[in-house]
């Protein structure tokens, strides 16, 4: 996919990681150095000031303002793009882009009076990263949290991280295609029938793409100086593409958005969902945010 995108001028990829990494001042220095090399005069946003020289009130204040790095070796010698850039979302405290929506969905629900610490138990079905983000946000804010995941060996690390944040992890039976997703949703429905149990429903919650419209998209636009022609993201909930893609398209009507899903489970093109090895994307179900874009 990178090679295909490289035939045009500027591409931005969103990067996540299953490896545990922590944000540091060094990362911020690298980011500022990259901006200086681009010859741009840029100013730190409030969250970046928290990262660099102040004390955050809690870990949720460290979410966002992730670095953007130019890729040289990964695209390969045949790449004809002027630049291929990666947004390092593993620099969030929970190590993925899902920290952003976890914070946004919880805080917007708080603002609407739907949930409150000490009263509400937050429940979500996830392949892992949203669960980690929610477990972290719930730990910081004082919520009980139940994370539902399919029982597969490749997700063991994610189970453990959620539990380290104090969340309860419920494992459901795994099956190829959409069946695993249905199993998780059925279990979540049973939990939500209990009093004061609430789910952010990441696949349909408008606070998911709105978060990226207000944070990730503007960050990319500022970091690139508005010089971006392609945006590439994986098909998880579709929220990153719906939010970032919409924001960047509004700034540059010629921009192309490229959504990636596993070859074995190309549901968005009408194919039958099947088992694949890419954790975090390709849930095997339709994505309302992407369908709304089309």
XYZ file of C-alpha atoms in Angstrom:
294
model
C 0.000 0.000 0.000
C 2.847 2.403 0.799
C 4.365 1.836 -2.638
C 1.055 2.585 -4.309
C 0.665 5.839 -2.452
C 4.274 6.784 -3.192
C 3.527 7.434 -6.832
C 2.176 10.842 -5.868
C 3.671 13.745 -3.987
C 3.018 13.791 -0.243
C 1.477 11.098 1.909
C 0.716 10.933 5.620
C 0.349 7.545 7.271
C -1.115 6.997 10.719
C 1.134 4.609 12.672
C 0.267 2.591 15.762
C 2.219 -0.079 17.623
C 1.608 -3.076 19.861
C 4.973 -2.490 21.506
C 4.943 -0.516 24.704
C 6.647 2.856 24.361
C 6.526 5.949 26.533
C 6.404 9.609 25.575
C 9.514 11.598 26.433
C 10.843 15.108 26.103
C 13.252 13.708 23.522
C 10.336 12.944 21.209
C 9.148 16.526 21.488
C 12.646 17.782 20.694
C 12.748 15.550 17.606
C 9.388 16.906 16.521
C 10.492 20.513 16.908
C 13.730 19.757 15.060
C 11.751 18.281 12.181
C 9.639 21.426 11.994
C 12.769 23.593 11.980
C 14.233 21.549 9.119
C 11.081 22.256 7.134
C 11.763 25.958 7.585
C 8.480 26.553 9.354
C 7.840 28.802 12.310
C 5.592 26.755 14.561
C 4.285 27.228 18.074
C 3.607 24.608 20.703
C -0.001 23.830 21.463
C -1.153 23.797 25.133
C -0.939 19.997 25.357
C 2.621 20.112 24.028
C 3.517 22.600 26.733
C 2.252 20.067 29.261
C 4.512 17.444 27.686
C 7.602 19.607 27.769
C 7.846 21.746 30.882
C 4.846 21.437 33.183
C 3.117 18.861 35.367
C 0.036 17.237 33.861
C -3.017 17.046 36.097
C -3.526 13.446 34.979
C -2.433 11.156 32.157
C -5.299 12.187 29.863
C -3.673 15.598 29.385
C -0.762 13.855 27.654
C -2.936 12.484 24.859
C -2.379 13.948 21.399
C 0.178 16.271 19.772
C 2.107 13.236 18.539
C 5.227 13.604 16.352
C 5.302 13.327 12.579
C 8.371 11.675 11.055
C 9.600 11.340 7.469
C 10.078 7.742 6.272
C 13.065 7.007 4.041
C 13.897 3.288 4.178
C 10.348 1.936 4.508
C 8.916 3.244 1.188
C 11.828 1.816 -0.808
C 13.874 3.070 -3.771
C 10.948 3.039 -6.213
C 9.007 5.625 -4.221
C 8.388 8.748 -6.298
C 6.761 10.773 -3.525
C 8.388 13.963 -2.331
C 7.710 12.810 1.237
C 6.073 9.926 3.053
C 5.276 10.889 6.643
C 4.147 8.763 9.587
C 2.073 10.074 12.486
C 3.544 8.315 15.526
C 0.413 7.563 17.507
C 2.296 5.116 19.723
C 3.650 8.254 21.427
C 0.293 8.589 23.209
C 0.454 7.364 26.837
C -1.615 4.266 26.019
C 0.493 3.702 22.886
C -2.151 4.118 20.186
C -4.445 6.520 18.355
C -7.352 5.046 20.343
C -6.310 7.063 23.404
C -7.774 10.068 21.622
C -11.261 8.641 21.157
C -11.289 7.015 24.597
C -10.769 10.405 26.210
C -13.171 12.192 23.878
C -16.050 9.722 24.177
C -15.844 9.612 27.974
C -15.490 13.364 28.439
C -18.295 14.230 26.018
C -20.587 11.760 27.788
C -19.652 13.424 31.090
C -20.502 16.822 29.624
C -23.921 15.508 28.583
C -24.515 14.132 32.093
C -24.747 10.536 30.882
C -22.016 9.132 33.149
C -20.183 9.995 36.357
C -17.248 8.474 38.305
C -18.339 6.313 41.217
C -21.716 5.643 39.595
C -21.075 4.383 36.063
C -19.351 1.223 34.882
C -17.940 1.727 31.385
C -18.162 -1.278 29.051
C -16.702 -1.687 25.559
C -16.062 -4.459 23.022
C -12.696 -4.071 21.327
C -9.771 -5.812 19.668
C -7.508 -4.170 22.205
C -6.296 -0.618 21.641
C -9.593 1.102 22.434
C -9.809 -1.123 25.485
C -6.365 -0.037 26.639
C -7.236 3.617 26.080
C -10.532 3.315 27.949
C -8.965 1.355 30.809
C -6.356 4.094 31.176
C -8.907 6.934 31.031
C -11.189 5.129 33.490
C -8.276 4.608 35.894
C -7.440 8.318 35.725
C -11.039 9.442 36.234
C -12.221 6.841 38.763
C -14.585 4.694 36.680
C -15.098 0.955 36.892
C -14.321 -0.557 33.503
C -15.146 -3.821 31.717
C -13.347 -4.591 28.467
C -14.633 -7.359 26.184
C -12.189 -9.016 23.772
C -12.039 -12.192 21.670
C -9.930 -14.937 23.216
C -6.961 -15.246 20.852
C -3.259 -15.695 21.758
C -2.099 -12.611 19.831
C -4.093 -10.353 22.168
C -2.675 -11.645 25.454
C -0.513 -8.557 25.964
C -3.559 -6.337 25.516
C -5.550 -8.313 28.091
C -2.743 -7.858 30.599
C -2.353 -4.120 30.000
C -6.089 -3.506 30.476
C -5.967 -5.443 33.734
C -2.917 -3.472 34.894
C -5.041 -0.335 34.539
C -7.623 -1.946 36.813
C -10.167 -2.998 34.191
C -12.005 -6.327 34.215
C -11.416 -8.233 30.967
C -14.133 -10.550 29.663
C -13.050 -12.946 26.895
C -15.501 -14.255 24.317
C -15.246 -17.158 21.886
C -13.264 -16.423 18.737
C -14.474 -17.348 15.246
C -13.473 -16.246 11.724
C -15.141 -13.237 10.148
C -17.919 -11.271 11.796
C -18.884 -14.031 14.263
C -16.220 -12.966 16.778
C -17.549 -9.406 16.676
C -21.136 -10.618 17.142
C -20.069 -12.716 20.143
C -18.542 -9.656 21.810
C -21.580 -7.483 21.083
C -23.979 -10.089 22.472
C -22.007 -10.236 25.711
C -21.886 -6.443 25.902
C -25.655 -6.204 25.420
C -26.156 -8.473 28.426
C -23.870 -6.290 30.563
C -25.576 -3.073 29.459
C -28.888 -4.431 30.720
C -27.535 -3.934 34.239
C -28.080 -0.585 36.020
C -25.502 2.169 35.480
C -23.549 0.283 32.821
C -22.695 2.444 29.813
C -20.807 1.864 26.584
C -19.229 4.478 24.321
C -20.135 2.293 21.290
C -17.024 3.289 19.353
C -18.325 2.047 15.971
C -21.282 4.455 15.996
C -20.381 7.219 18.470
C -20.026 10.521 16.606
C -17.556 11.709 19.244
C -15.103 9.257 17.637
C -14.607 11.063 14.284
C -15.283 14.461 15.853
C -12.255 13.918 18.076
C -10.057 13.562 14.988
C -11.641 16.590 13.325
C -10.645 18.677 16.349
C -7.218 17.155 17.119
C -5.495 14.708 14.752
C -6.495 16.445 11.530
C -5.385 19.943 12.593
C -2.136 18.513 13.977
C -1.271 16.929 10.631
C -2.207 20.074 8.733
C -0.048 22.233 10.978
C 2.905 19.834 11.077
C 3.000 19.535 7.278
C 2.448 23.228 6.707
C -0.647 22.267 4.731
C 1.470 20.272 2.272
C -0.267 16.892 2.145
C -1.865 15.180 -0.863
C -2.778 11.732 0.500
C -3.993 10.489 3.868
C -3.772 6.741 4.597
C -5.412 4.970 7.561
C -6.478 1.459 8.520
C -10.139 0.432 8.651
C -10.786 -0.081 12.371
C -13.968 1.737 13.358
C -13.504 4.133 10.440
C -13.406 7.056 12.863
C -9.841 8.134 12.082
C -10.530 8.245 8.346
C -13.925 9.906 8.778
C -12.493 12.598 11.056
C -8.977 13.255 9.762
C -9.986 12.630 6.155
C -12.899 15.056 6.373
C -10.784 17.756 8.004
C -7.910 17.482 5.514
C -10.306 17.325 2.559
C -11.890 20.550 3.756
C -8.469 22.213 3.778
C -7.410 20.738 0.416
C -10.212 19.617 -1.901
C -7.699 17.754 -4.113
C -6.512 15.517 -1.268
C -7.063 11.751 -1.640
C -8.075 9.570 1.311
C -6.922 5.925 1.233
C -8.513 3.392 3.611
C -6.706 0.067 4.151
C -8.371 -3.204 5.137
C -6.973 -6.768 5.218
C -6.900 -8.593 1.884
C -8.610 -11.607 3.503
C -11.535 -9.552 4.803
C -12.437 -6.813 2.347
C -15.916 -6.189 3.703
C -15.987 -2.579 2.527
C -15.701 -3.717 -1.090
C -18.453 -6.318 -0.690
C -16.268 -9.356 -0.016
C -17.046 -11.994 2.607
C -15.298 -11.465 5.976
C -12.663 -14.041 6.798
C -9.899 -14.620 9.339
C -6.747 -12.515 9.012
C -3.647 -11.750 11.088
C -3.826 -7.956 11.388
C -4.974 -7.054 14.887
C -6.899 -3.802 15.216
C -8.428 -3.435 11.749
C -10.749 -5.528 9.616
C -13.510 -6.297 12.136
C -15.502 -8.004 9.397
C -18.537 -5.739 9.747
C -19.818 -2.653 7.885
C -18.443 0.671 9.141
C -21.156 3.345 9.493
C -18.648 6.214 9.470
C -17.205 5.076 6.132
C -20.634 4.360 4.661
C -21.629 7.915 5.600
C -18.620 9.268 3.686
C -19.586 7.367 0.539
